[in-house]
């Protein structure tokens, strides 16, 4: 049998805006060997996330851009097949910064969470128990502080984060209304993800009026994954002392030059709003307890999750663009063959 090789998806040119398939290339190299204090991971499932747009671009962001000709930065779940550190044992599974590749040599610092055995499938550690579910739980509860009877508005409500926010809001005793981009996703979110009402913003001329109709009493929490004109309309539905969770800015394809729009300062002032950015990696220390809560909710049937698993690394180059086109059905995952 020939020597094992490591298949990778490398970033080979710098996108401006949403990365397309042509910005990546498939490559192979010899399987890496871990050094002292390192572990060798055999990836099983790779995550596709909106944040990868920022990691691939050379724009101002909360993390450094991925170097050209390097494996695309990505979260993944994999099995530790060799360990040269007492912190991990061979045969354990972990979730962390393992990249779009078959094998990864990593230090313990690249591991974000140990995968705890449960009745849930392994892929759930990239979706429900990955940054999508963790973001929904920690942002909603840590920033939004939902209370029974409150009203929650969520953008990209059928997406990989929004699909959990609606359910968590319902568990917290709140009324949730979602915004999405198609009738199909609106029906899914209302039937499956805990939303009392949905707005398909692509089929209406006046979004602000549609929000007022769906949320006549206003909103206490706006969980925003888009920014842009959606946020411009939503902020005017906020109740006094409402909380805005800025979790993403997917509506803006590029931040060079800086886009402009209606000024929100007066709304923030007069409504006494609290508007907070949320970056999940600021909260790694809370991952274990959040994952435990989410696991329990799933096992009790209180929360559901949907995944779209594409088999093979060859699907990865076009996956980010597919995500931004809204073509995915559930959390988009690459299964490593």
XYZ file of N, CA, C and O in Angstrom, residues 149-251:
412
model
N -42.093 36.144 27.681
C -43.015 37.166 27.212
C -42.382 38.207 26.313
O -43.106 39.031 25.731
N -41.044 38.198 26.170
C -40.399 39.194 25.318
C -40.507 38.795 23.837
O -40.828 37.658 23.496
N -40.214 39.767 22.969
C -40.340 39.591 21.531
C -38.950 39.640 20.897
O -38.162 40.542 21.178
N -38.689 38.668 20.021
C -37.367 38.515 19.413
C -37.513 38.513 17.894
O -38.332 37.778 17.337
N -36.715 39.344 17.217
C -36.660 39.388 15.757
C -35.292 38.869 15.322
O -34.268 39.253 15.892
N -35.270 37.990 14.308
C -34.032 37.324 13.900
C -33.871 37.415 12.391
O -34.779 37.038 11.638
N -32.710 37.901 11.928
C -32.422 37.869 10.489
C -31.733 36.555 10.134
O -31.123 35.910 10.979
N -31.828 36.155 8.866
C -31.420 34.822 8.380
C -31.933 33.741 9.328
O -31.190 32.898 9.825
N -33.242 33.772 9.529
C -33.863 32.920 10.546
C -33.793 31.443 10.235
O -33.893 30.610 11.141
N -33.645 31.083 8.961
C -33.552 29.667 8.586
C -32.109 29.214 8.421
O -31.864 28.083 8.017
N -31.157 30.100 8.735
C -29.754 29.786 8.546
C -29.181 28.931 9.661
O -29.876 28.500 10.583
N -27.865 28.711 9.588
C -27.216 27.786 10.514
C -27.195 28.300 11.949
O -27.095 27.504 12.887
N -27.292 29.608 12.150
C -27.411 30.176 13.500
C -28.869 30.495 13.803
O -29.403 30.118 14.849
N -29.532 31.166 12.866
C -30.910 31.593 13.104
C -31.867 30.460 13.382
O -32.828 30.618 14.145
N -31.628 29.295 12.789
C -32.519 28.160 13.026
C -32.495 27.724 14.487
O -33.475 27.168 14.992
N -31.388 27.981 15.180
C -31.312 27.667 16.609
C -31.857 28.807 17.464
O -32.455 28.576 18.512
N -31.664 30.051 17.016
C -32.115 31.195 17.815
C -33.623 31.148 18.012
O -34.131 31.384 19.119
N -34.379 30.847 16.946
C -35.831 30.782 17.084
C -36.262 29.746 18.094
O -37.169 29.985 18.911
N -35.618 28.596 18.083
C -35.981 27.525 19.022
C -35.583 27.875 20.454
O -36.329 27.614 21.403
N -34.411 28.472 20.607
C -33.964 28.865 21.949
C -34.835 29.984 22.513
O -35.109 30.022 23.715
N -35.282 30.893 21.638
C -36.198 31.942 22.091
C -37.508 31.329 22.567
O -38.064 31.727 23.601
N -38.008 30.340 21.834
C -39.236 29.662 22.230
C -39.048 28.943 23.565
O -39.924 29.002 24.443
N -37.916 28.256 23.739
C -37.631 27.575 25.007
C -37.611 28.572 26.158
O -38.051 28.266 27.278
N -37.112 29.808 25.877
C -37.042 30.849 26.905
C -38.380 31.533 27.144
O -38.471 32.430 27.990
N -39.426 31.130 26.410
C -40.750 31.702 26.613
C -41.002 32.983 25.843
O -41.904 33.754 26.190
N -40.238 33.210 24.759
C -40.375 34.428 23.971
C -41.171 34.179 22.694
O -41.310 33.041 22.239
N -41.662 35.257 22.102
C -42.267 35.208 20.776
C -41.187 35.568 19.767
O -40.556 36.620 19.892
N -40.980 34.721 18.757
C -39.927 34.948 17.780
C -40.512 35.152 16.390
O -41.390 34.402 15.955
N -40.008 36.160 15.688
C -40.348 36.436 14.299
C -39.047 36.421 13.508
O -38.035 36.978 13.947
N -39.065 35.766 12.339
C -37.849 35.630 11.557
C -37.923 36.311 10.212
O -39.003 36.501 9.644
N -36.754 36.669 9.699
C -36.590 37.232 8.365
C -35.775 36.250 7.537
O -34.745 35.746 7.995
N -36.231 35.979 6.305
C -35.493 35.064 5.449
C -35.721 35.436 3.988
O -36.432 36.399 3.693
N -35.117 34.674 3.066
C -35.033 35.103 1.674
C -35.884 34.297 0.704
O -35.787 34.503 -0.509
N -36.709 33.377 1.184
C -37.558 32.616 0.264
C -38.785 32.107 0.996
O -38.778 31.938 2.228
N -39.830 31.833 0.230
C -41.056 31.289 0.810
C -40.804 29.905 1.399
O -41.369 29.547 2.440
N -39.957 29.127 0.732
C -39.642 27.791 1.224
C -38.969 27.844 2.604
O -39.332 27.105 3.515
N -37.989 28.749 2.744
C -37.298 28.860 4.029
C -38.221 29.444 5.106
O -38.136 29.051 6.272
N -39.098 30.359 4.714
C -40.041 30.921 5.677
C -40.964 29.842 6.222
O -41.213 29.769 7.435
N -41.472 28.983 5.338
C -42.357 27.904 5.786
C -41.619 26.919 6.687
O -42.152 26.459 7.710
N -40.366 26.601 6.338
C -39.566 25.682 7.146
C -39.312 26.250 8.532
O -39.467 25.552 9.548
N -38.930 27.526 8.590
C -38.604 28.139 9.872
C -39.818 28.216 10.790
O -39.702 28.036 12.003
N -40.983 28.459 10.213
C -42.192 28.551 11.032
C -42.664 27.174 11.476
O -43.130 27.003 12.606
N -42.501 26.175 10.620
C -42.962 24.835 10.965
C -41.997 24.093 11.876
O -42.413 23.263 12.687
N -40.704 24.419 11.773
C -39.693 23.569 12.422
C -38.818 24.291 13.450
O -38.350 23.660 14.400
N -38.606 25.602 13.272
C -37.585 26.274 14.068
C -38.123 27.231 15.132
O -37.391 28.081 15.627
N -39.380 27.108 15.488
C -39.874 27.851 16.649
C -40.378 29.249 16.381
O -40.692 29.976 17.326
N -40.494 29.666 15.113
C -40.927 31.031 14.814
C -42.444 31.113 14.735
O -43.086 30.301 14.079
N -42.989 32.149 15.379
C -44.436 32.372 15.332
C -44.869 33.024 14.018
O -45.992 32.858 13.576
N -43.961 33.785 13.410
C -44.276 34.442 12.141
C -42.971 34.620 11.378
O -41.886 34.627 11.966
N -43.088 34.730 10.044
C -41.920 34.877 9.187
C -42.164 35.958 8.144
O -43.298 36.187 7.712
N -41.081 36.613 7.725
C -41.123 37.637 6.684
C -40.115 37.251 5.601
O -38.927 37.067 5.883
N -40.603 37.098 4.371
C -39.728 36.870 3.221
C -39.402 38.240 2.635
O -40.196 38.823 1.890
N -38.210 38.760 2.957
C -37.892 40.145 2.602
C -37.688 40.347 1.100
O -37.718 41.490 0.609
N -37.516 39.272 0.335
C -37.332 39.418 -1.110
C -38.647 39.581 -1.866
O -38.638 39.883 -3.057
N -39.759 39.386 -1.180
C -41.054 39.488 -1.851
C -41.866 40.691 -1.410
O -43.055 40.778 -1.723
N -41.247 41.605 -0.695
C -41.984 42.782 -0.222
C -41.244 44.050 -0.623
O -40.020 44.058 -0.759
N -42.004 45.119 -0.796
C -41.415 46.394 -1.210
C -41.000 47.239 -0.014
O -40.052 48.019 -0.095
N -41.700 47.098 1.097
C -41.450 47.936 2.277
C -41.193 47.024 3.471
O -42.129 46.548 4.135
N -39.916 46.760 3.770
C -39.568 45.847 4.845
C -39.964 46.400 6.203
O -40.463 45.659 7.065
N -39.760 47.684 6.416
C -40.118 48.276 7.701
C -41.605 48.097 7.995
O -41.996 47.769 9.128
N -42.449 48.273 6.975
C -43.889 48.101 7.159
C -44.223 46.641 7.453
O -45.098 46.342 8.278
N -43.526 45.718 6.788
C -43.765 44.295 7.026
C -43.375 43.907 8.451
O -44.058 43.102 9.099
N -42.289 44.488 8.953
C -41.879 44.205 10.333
C -42.901 44.771 11.315
O -43.268 44.115 12.293
N -43.397 45.979 11.044
C -44.417 46.560 11.934
C -45.673 45.701 11.961
O -46.304 45.537 13.018
N -46.040 45.126 10.816
C -47.231 44.280 10.751
C -47.025 42.979 11.533
O -47.923 42.536 12.274
N -45.853 42.356 11.358
C -45.582 41.094 12.043
C -45.264 41.285 13.516
O -45.469 40.374 14.329
N -44.756 42.467 13.866
C -44.339 42.756 15.244
C -45.009 44.043 15.714
O -44.337 45.053 15.961
N -46.338 44.047 15.827
C -47.047 45.293 16.148
C -46.688 45.863 17.509
O -46.844 47.073 17.733
N -46.212 45.019 18.415
C -45.843 45.494 19.750
C -44.358 45.803 19.872
O -43.871 46.099 20.970
N -43.626 45.729 18.759
C -42.198 46.004 18.797
C -41.395 44.792 19.265
O -41.949 43.732 19.576
N -40.075 44.961 19.303
C -39.184 43.865 19.664
C -38.228 44.251 20.788
O -37.698 45.371 20.809
N -38.028 43.326 21.692
C -37.080 43.528 22.785
C -35.661 43.138 22.380
O -34.683 43.687 22.894
N -35.551 42.164 21.473
C -34.251 41.658 21.040
C -34.252 41.568 19.521
O -35.198 41.061 18.924
N -33.177 42.070 18.896
C -32.955 41.857 17.471
C -31.643 41.097 17.328
O -30.579 41.601 17.664
N -31.730 39.858 16.856
C -30.548 39.018 16.641
C -30.196 39.163 15.165
O -30.833 38.564 14.304
N -29.160 39.957 14.876
C -28.876 40.355 13.498
C -27.662 39.631 12.934
O -26.550 39.765 13.440
N -27.900 38.889 11.860
C -26.829 38.192 11.155
C -26.483 38.838 9.817
O -25.645 38.309 9.086
N -27.123 39.959 9.476
C -26.985 40.524 8.130
C -26.478 41.952 8.087
O -25.678 42.301 7.226
N -26.962 42.818 8.976
C -26.681 44.238 8.838
C -27.392 44.799 7.619
O -28.411 44.281 7.163
N -26.850 45.887 7.046
C -27.390 46.456 5.815
C -28.798 46.994 5.952
O -29.229 47.433 7.024
N -29.542 46.956 4.849
C -30.889 47.532 4.834
C -31.850 46.786 5.749
O -32.832 47.367 6.233
N -31.595 45.501 5.992
C -32.440 44.740 6.922
C -32.318 45.326 8.323
O -33.315 45.560 9.015
N -31.084 45.587 8.746
C -30.877 46.189 10.069
C -31.441 47.606 10.128
O -31.990 48.024 11.157
N -31.331 48.360 9.022
C -31.883 49.715 8.994
C -33.379 49.703 9.287
O -33.893 50.576 10.003
N -34.080 48.708 8.736
C -35.525 48.617 8.966
C -35.837 48.069 10.348
O -36.750 48.547 11.025
N -35.072 47.082 10.778
C -35.383 46.403 12.042
C -35.169 47.287 13.254
O -35.895 47.173 14.253
N -34.190 48.172 13.209
C -33.882 48.974 14.394
C -35.060 49.860 14.786
O -35.246 50.177 15.960
N -35.894 50.185 13.807
C -37.042 51.053 14.093
C -38.222 50.286 14.682
O -39.264 50.872 14.980
N -38.041 48.977 14.875
C -39.073 48.185 15.547
C -38.724 47.922 17.004
O -39.486 47.258 17.702
N -37.588 48.447 17.458
C -37.116 48.093 18.796
C -37.907 48.805 19.889
O -38.230 49.994 19.787
N -38.179 48.058 20.931
C -38.814 48.620 22.109
C -37.799 49.390 22.949
O -36.582 49.255 22.766
N -38.314 50.151 23.901
C -37.457 50.882 24.824
C -36.548 49.893 25.565
O -37.000 48.850 26.025
N -35.279 50.238 25.618
C -34.239 49.417 26.269
C -34.091 48.032 25.622
O -33.794 47.042 26.288
N -34.299 47.986 24.327
C -34.099 46.746 23.589
C -32.618 46.417 23.442
O -31.740 47.255 23.653
N -32.349 45.171 23.063
C -30.974 44.702 22.894
C -30.778 44.220 21.464
O -31.575 43.411 20.959
N -29.728 44.710 20.812
C -29.376 44.279 19.458
C -28.095 43.462 19.549
O -27.086 43.917 20.090
N -28.149 42.247 19.018
C -26.977 41.370 18.984
C -26.453 41.392 17.551
O -27.091 40.882 16.640
N -25.286 42.006 17.331
C -24.696 42.048 15.993
C -23.783 40.843 15.835
O -22.653 40.814 16.305
N -24.315 39.839 15.141
C -23.618 38.561 15.043
C -23.007 38.339 13.666
O -22.152 37.467 13.497
N -23.426 39.129 12.678
C -22.899 38.991 11.335
C -23.282 40.185 10.493
O -24.118 41.006 10.897
N -22.650 40.295 9.314
C -22.919 41.416 8.408
C -23.014 40.899 6.971
O -22.462 41.491 6.036
N -23.710 39.789 6.787
C -23.731 39.103 5.499
C -24.348 39.926 4.369
O -24.107 39.631 3.199
N -25.124 40.964 4.684
C -25.764 41.758 3.629
C -24.767 42.627 2.878
O -25.072 43.107 1.785
